[in-house]
Amino acid sequence: MELQGTVKKIFDAQTFASGFQKREMVILTQEQYPQPINIEFLSDKISLLDNLKEGENVKVGINIRGREWVSPQGETKYFNSITGWRVEKVFDNGSEPTQAAPSHAAAPVSNENPFAGDDDDDLPF
């Protein structure tokens, strides 16, 4: 999937005791009701944020991940995260709103009448 928006905030990299690293970025989507979306970049992907500045327009390739967690009391909770794996700067300031969308292209739409040449018109209305 992809998200497009304006970089609102880029956080510093975090390193944990295990050696795991992550860095987060918030983008503001460009739609009727803009949404601040937090995106995590993990391990070797944190360097993708090095050349970005707040206020730039970007397109981000993302994966949505989910986790299940059972508390010590036995209660099950579910968590989601958005993980970035690609960032492109967008230089055109098109006014078209952009939302999360599948990364595959849609099939072309045909304008041909599928009933053209069908002389069998036995409908009662």
Coordinates of N, CA and C in Angstrom, one line a residue:
M1 N 0.8 -1.2 0.0 CA 0.0 0.0 0.0 C 0.9 1.2 0.0
E2 N 0.3 2.3 -0.3 CA 1.0 3.6 -0.3 C 0.2 4.7 0.4
L3 N 0.9 5.6 1.0 CA 0.3 6.8 1.6 C 1.0 8.0 1.0
Q4 N 0.3 9.1 0.8 CA 1.0 10.3 0.3 C 0.5 11.4 1.2
G5 N 1.5 12.3 1.5 CA 1.2 13.4 2.4 C 2.4 14.3 2.6
T6 N 2.3 15.2 3.5 CA 3.3 16.1 3.9 C 4.0 15.7 5.2
V7 N 5.3 15.7 5.2 CA 6.0 15.3 6.4 C 5.7 16.3 7.5
K8 N 5.1 15.8 8.6 CA 4.8 16.7 9.7 C 5.9 16.7 10.8
K9 N 6.4 15.5 11.0 CA 7.5 15.3 12.1 C 8.3 14.1 11.8
I10 N 9.6 14.3 12.0 CA 10.6 13.2 11.9 C 11.3 13.0 13.3
F11 N 11.2 11.9 13.8 CA 11.7 11.6 15.2 C 13.2 11.1 15.0
D12 N 13.9 11.2 16.1 CA 15.3 10.6 16.1 C 15.1 9.1 16.2
A13 N 16.2 8.4 15.8 CA 16.3 7.0 15.8 C 16.3 6.5 17.3
Q14 N 15.7 5.4 17.6 CA 15.7 4.8 18.9 C 16.4 3.5 18.8
T15 N 17.3 3.2 19.7 CA 18.0 1.9 19.8 C 17.7 1.3 21.1
F16 N 17.3 0.0 21.1 CA 16.8 -0.7 22.3 C 18.0 -1.6 22.7
A17 N 17.8 -2.2 23.9 CA 18.9 -3.0 24.6 C 19.2 -4.2 23.7
S18 N 18.3 -4.7 22.9 CA 18.5 -5.9 22.1 C 19.3 -5.5 20.8
G19 N 19.5 -4.2 20.6 CA 20.2 -3.8 19.4 C 19.2 -3.4 18.3
F20 N 17.9 -3.6 18.5 CA 16.8 -3.3 17.5 C 16.7 -1.8 17.4
Q21 N 16.6 -1.3 16.2 CA 16.4 0.2 16.0 C 15.2 0.5 15.2
K22 N 14.6 1.6 15.6 CA 13.4 2.1 14.8 C 13.5 3.6 14.8
R23 N 12.8 4.2 13.8 CA 12.7 5.7 13.7 C 11.3 5.9 13.1
E24 N 10.6 6.9 13.7 CA 9.2 7.2 13.3 C 9.1 8.5 12.5
M25 N 8.1 8.6 11.7 CA 7.8 9.8 10.9 C 6.3 10.0 10.9
V26 N 5.8 11.2 11.0 CA 4.4 11.5 10.9 C 4.1 12.2 9.6
I27 N 3.2 11.7 8.8 CA 2.8 12.5 7.6 C 1.4 12.9 7.8
L28 N 1.0 14.0 7.2 CA -0.3 14.5 7.2 C -0.9 14.3 5.8
T29 N -1.9 13.4 5.7 CA -2.5 13.1 4.5 C -3.2 14.3 3.8
Q30 N -3.3 14.2 2.5 CA -3.9 15.3 1.7 C -5.3 14.9 1.2
E31 N -6.2 15.0 2.1 CA -7.6 14.7 1.8 C -8.5 15.7 2.5
Q32 N -9.8 15.5 2.3 CA -10.8 16.4 2.8 C -10.6 16.6 4.3
Y33 N -10.4 15.6 5.0 CA -10.1 15.6 6.5 C -8.7 15.0 6.7
P34 N -7.6 15.9 6.6 CA -6.3 15.4 6.7 C -6.1 14.6 8.0
Q35 N -5.3 13.5 7.9 CA -5.0 12.6 9.0 C -3.5 12.6 9.3
P36 N -3.1 12.8 10.6 CA -1.7 12.6 10.9 C -1.4 11.1 11.1
I37 N -0.6 10.5 10.3 CA -0.3 9.1 10.3 C 1.1 8.8 10.7
N38 N 1.3 8.1 11.8 CA 2.6 7.7 12.3 C 3.1 6.5 11.6
I39 N 4.3 6.5 11.0 CA 4.9 5.4 10.3 C 6.2 5.0 10.9
E40 N 6.4 3.8 11.2 CA 7.7 3.3 11.7 C 8.6 2.8 10.6
F41 N 9.9 3.1 10.8 CA 10.9 2.5 9.9 C 11.8 1.7 10.7
L42 N 12.0 0.5 10.4 CA 12.8 -0.5 11.3 C 14.1 -0.8 10.7
S43 N 15.1 -1.1 11.6 CA 16.4 -1.5 11.3 C 17.1 -0.8 10.2
D44 N 17.3 -1.5 9.0 CA 18.1 -0.8 7.9 C 17.3 0.2 7.2
K45 N 16.0 0.3 7.4 CA 15.1 1.3 6.7 C 15.1 2.7 7.4
I46 N 15.7 2.8 8.6 CA 15.7 4.1 9.2 C 16.5 5.1 8.4
S47 N 17.4 4.7 7.7 CA 18.2 5.7 6.9 C 17.4 6.3 5.8
L48 N 16.3 5.8 5.4 CA 15.4 6.4 4.4 C 14.9 7.8 4.8
L49 N 15.0 8.1 6.1 CA 14.5 9.4 6.6 C 15.6 10.4 6.7
D50 N 16.8 10.0 6.4 CA 18.0 10.9 6.6 C 17.9 12.2 5.7
N51 N 17.4 12.1 4.5 CA 17.4 13.2 3.6 C 16.0 13.9 3.5
L52 N 15.1 13.7 4.4 CA 13.8 14.3 4.4 C 13.8 15.4 5.4
K53 N 12.9 16.4 5.1 CA 12.7 17.6 5.9 C 11.2 17.7 6.2
E54 N 10.9 18.3 7.3 CA 9.5 18.5 7.6 C 8.9 19.5 6.6
G55 N 7.7 19.3 6.1 CA 7.1 20.2 5.1 C 7.2 19.6 3.7
E56 N 8.0 18.6 3.5 CA 8.1 18.0 2.1 C 7.0 17.1 1.9
N57 N 6.6 17.0 0.6 CA 5.6 16.1 0.1 C 6.2 14.7 -0.2
V58 N 5.7 13.6 0.3 CA 6.3 12.3 0.1 C 5.2 11.3 -0.2
K59 N 5.6 10.2 -0.9 CA 4.8 9.0 -1.1 C 5.6 7.9 -0.4
V60 N 4.9 7.2 0.5 CA 5.5 6.2 1.4 C 4.9 4.8 1.1
G61 N 5.8 3.8 0.8 CA 5.3 2.5 0.7 C 5.2 1.9 2.0
I62 N 4.1 1.3 2.4 CA 3.8 0.8 3.8 C 3.3 -0.6 3.8
N63 N 3.5 -1.2 4.9 CA 2.8 -2.5 5.3 C 2.1 -2.2 6.6
I64 N 0.9 -2.8 6.7 CA 0.2 -2.7 8.0 C 0.4 -4.1 8.7
R65 N 0.8 -4.0 9.9 CA 1.1 -5.2 10.7 C 0.2 -5.2 11.9
G66 N -0.2 -6.4 12.3 CA -1.0 -6.6 13.5 C -0.4 -7.6 14.5
R67 N -0.7 -7.3 15.8 CA -0.1 -8.2 16.8 C -1.2 -8.5 17.8
E68 N -1.1 -9.7 18.4 CA -2.0 -10.1 19.5 C -1.2 -10.2 20.7
W69 N -1.7 -9.7 21.8 CA -1.0 -9.8 23.1 C -2.0 -10.2 24.2
V70 N -1.5 -11.1 25.0 CA -2.4 -11.6 26.1 C -1.7 -11.1 27.4
S71 N -2.5 -10.3 28.2 CA -2.0 -9.7 29.4 C -1.8 -10.8 30.5
P72 N -1.1 -10.5 31.6 CA -1.0 -11.5 32.7 C -2.3 -11.9 33.3
Q73 N -3.3 -11.0 33.1 CA -4.7 -11.3 33.6 C -5.5 -12.2 32.6
G74 N -4.9 -12.5 31.5 CA -5.6 -13.3 30.5 C -6.4 -12.6 29.5
E75 N -6.4 -11.2 29.5 CA -7.1 -10.4 28.6 C -6.3 -10.3 27.2
T76 N -7.0 -10.6 26.1 CA -6.4 -10.5 24.8 C -6.6 -9.1 24.2
K77 N -5.5 -8.5 23.7 CA -5.6 -7.2 23.1 C -4.9 -7.3 21.7
Y78 N -5.3 -6.4 20.8 CA -4.8 -6.4 19.5 C -4.2 -5.0 19.2
F79 N -3.0 -5.0 18.5 CA -2.4 -3.8 18.2 C -2.0 -3.8 16.7
N80 N -2.0 -2.6 16.1 CA -1.7 -2.4 14.7 C -0.5 -1.5 14.6
S81 N 0.3 -1.6 13.6 CA 1.4 -0.7 13.3 C 1.5 -0.5 11.8
I82 N 2.0 0.6 11.4 CA 2.3 0.9 10.0 C 3.8 1.0 9.8
T83 N 4.3 0.1 9.0 CA 5.8 0.1 8.8 C 6.1 0.5 7.4
G84 N 7.0 1.5 7.3 CA 7.4 2.0 6.0 C 8.6 1.2 5.5
W85 N 8.7 1.1 4.1 CA 9.8 0.4 3.5 C 10.3 1.1 2.3
R86 N 9.6 2.2 1.9 CA 10.1 3.0 0.7 C 9.6 4.5 0.9
V87 N 10.4 5.4 0.5 CA 10.0 6.8 0.6 C 10.4 7.5 -0.7
E88 N 9.5 8.2 -1.4 CA 9.7 9.0 -2.5 C 9.3 10.4 -2.3
K89 N 10.1 11.4 -2.7 CA 9.7 12.8 -2.6 C 8.8 13.0 -3.8
V90 N 7.7 13.8 -3.5 CA 6.8 14.1 -4.6 C 6.9 15.6 -4.8
F91 N 7.2 16.0 -6.1 CA 7.5 17.4 -6.4 C 6.3 18.1 -7.0
D92 N 5.3 17.4 -7.5 CA 4.1 18.1 -8.1 C 3.1 18.3 -6.9
N93 N 2.6 19.5 -6.9 CA 1.6 19.8 -5.8 C 0.2 19.7 -6.3
G94 N -0.1 18.5 -6.8 CA -1.5 18.3 -7.3 C -2.5 18.4 -6.2
S95 N -3.7 18.9 -6.5 CA -4.7 19.1 -5.5 C -5.6 17.9 -5.3
E96 N -5.3 16.8 -5.9 CA -6.1 15.6 -5.8 C -5.8 14.9 -4.5
P97 N -6.8 14.6 -3.7 CA -6.5 14.0 -2.4 C -6.0 12.6 -2.6
T98 N -5.2 12.1 -1.7 CA -4.6 10.8 -1.8 C -4.9 10.1 -0.5
Q99 N -5.3 8.8 -0.6 CA -5.6 8.0 0.5 C -4.8 6.7 0.4
A100 N -4.9 5.9 1.4 CA -4.2 4.6 1.3 C -4.8 3.9 0.1
A101 N -4.0 3.3 -0.7 CA -4.4 2.6 -1.9 C -3.6 1.4 -2.2
P102 N -4.2 0.3 -2.8 CA -3.3 -0.8 -3.2 C -2.3 -0.4 -4.2
S103 N -1.1 -1.1 -4.1 CA 0.0 -0.7 -5.0 C -0.2 -1.3 -6.4
H104 N -1.2 -2.1 -6.7 CA -1.3 -2.6 -8.0 C -2.2 -1.7 -8.8
A105 N -2.0 -1.7 -10.1 CA -2.8 -0.8 -11.0 C -4.2 -1.4 -11.2
A106 N -5.2 -0.6 -11.4 CA -6.6 -1.1 -11.6 C -6.7 -1.4 -13.1
A107 N -7.6 -2.3 -13.4 CA -7.9 -2.7 -14.8 C -8.5 -1.5 -15.5
P108 N -8.2 -1.3 -16.8 CA -8.8 -0.2 -17.6 C -10.3 -0.4 -17.7
V109 N -11.0 0.7 -17.7 CA -12.4 0.6 -17.9 C -12.8 0.8 -19.3
S110 N -13.7 -0.1 -19.8 CA -14.1 0.0 -21.2 C -15.4 0.9 -21.3
N111 N -15.5 1.7 -22.3 CA -16.7 2.5 -22.5 C -17.6 1.9 -23.6
E112 N -17.3 0.7 -24.0 CA -18.1 0.0 -25.0 C -19.4 -0.5 -24.3
N113 N -20.5 -0.4 -25.0 CA -21.8 -0.9 -24.5 C -21.8 -2.5 -24.7
P114 N -21.9 -3.2 -23.6 CA -21.8 -4.7 -23.7 C -23.1 -5.3 -24.3
F115 N -24.1 -4.5 -24.5 CA -25.4 -4.9 -25.1 C -25.5 -4.5 -26.5
A116 N -24.5 -3.8 -27.1 CA -24.6 -3.3 -28.5 C -24.8 -4.5 -29.4
G117 N -25.7 -4.4 -30.3 CA -25.9 -5.5 -31.3 C -26.8 -6.6 -30.7
D118 N -27.3 -6.5 -29.5 CA -28.2 -7.5 -28.9 C -29.6 -7.1 -29.3
D119 N -30.2 -7.8 -30.3 CA -31.5 -7.5 -30.8 C -32.6 -8.2 -30.0
D120 N -32.3 -9.0 -29.0 CA -33.2 -9.7 -28.2 C -33.8 -8.9 -27.1
D121 N -34.8 -8.1 -27.4 CA -35.4 -7.1 -26.4 C -36.8 -7.6 -26.0
D122 N -36.8 -8.7 -25.2 CA -38.1 -9.2 -24.7 C -38.4 -8.8 -23.3
L123 N -37.8 -7.8 -22.8 CA -38.1 -7.3 -21.4 C -39.5 -6.7 -21.4
P124 N -40.3 -6.9 -20.3 CA -41.7 -6.4 -20.3 C -41.7 -4.9 -19.9
F125 N -40.7 -4.3 -19.7 CA -40.8 -2.8 -19.3 C -39.9 -2.0 -20.2

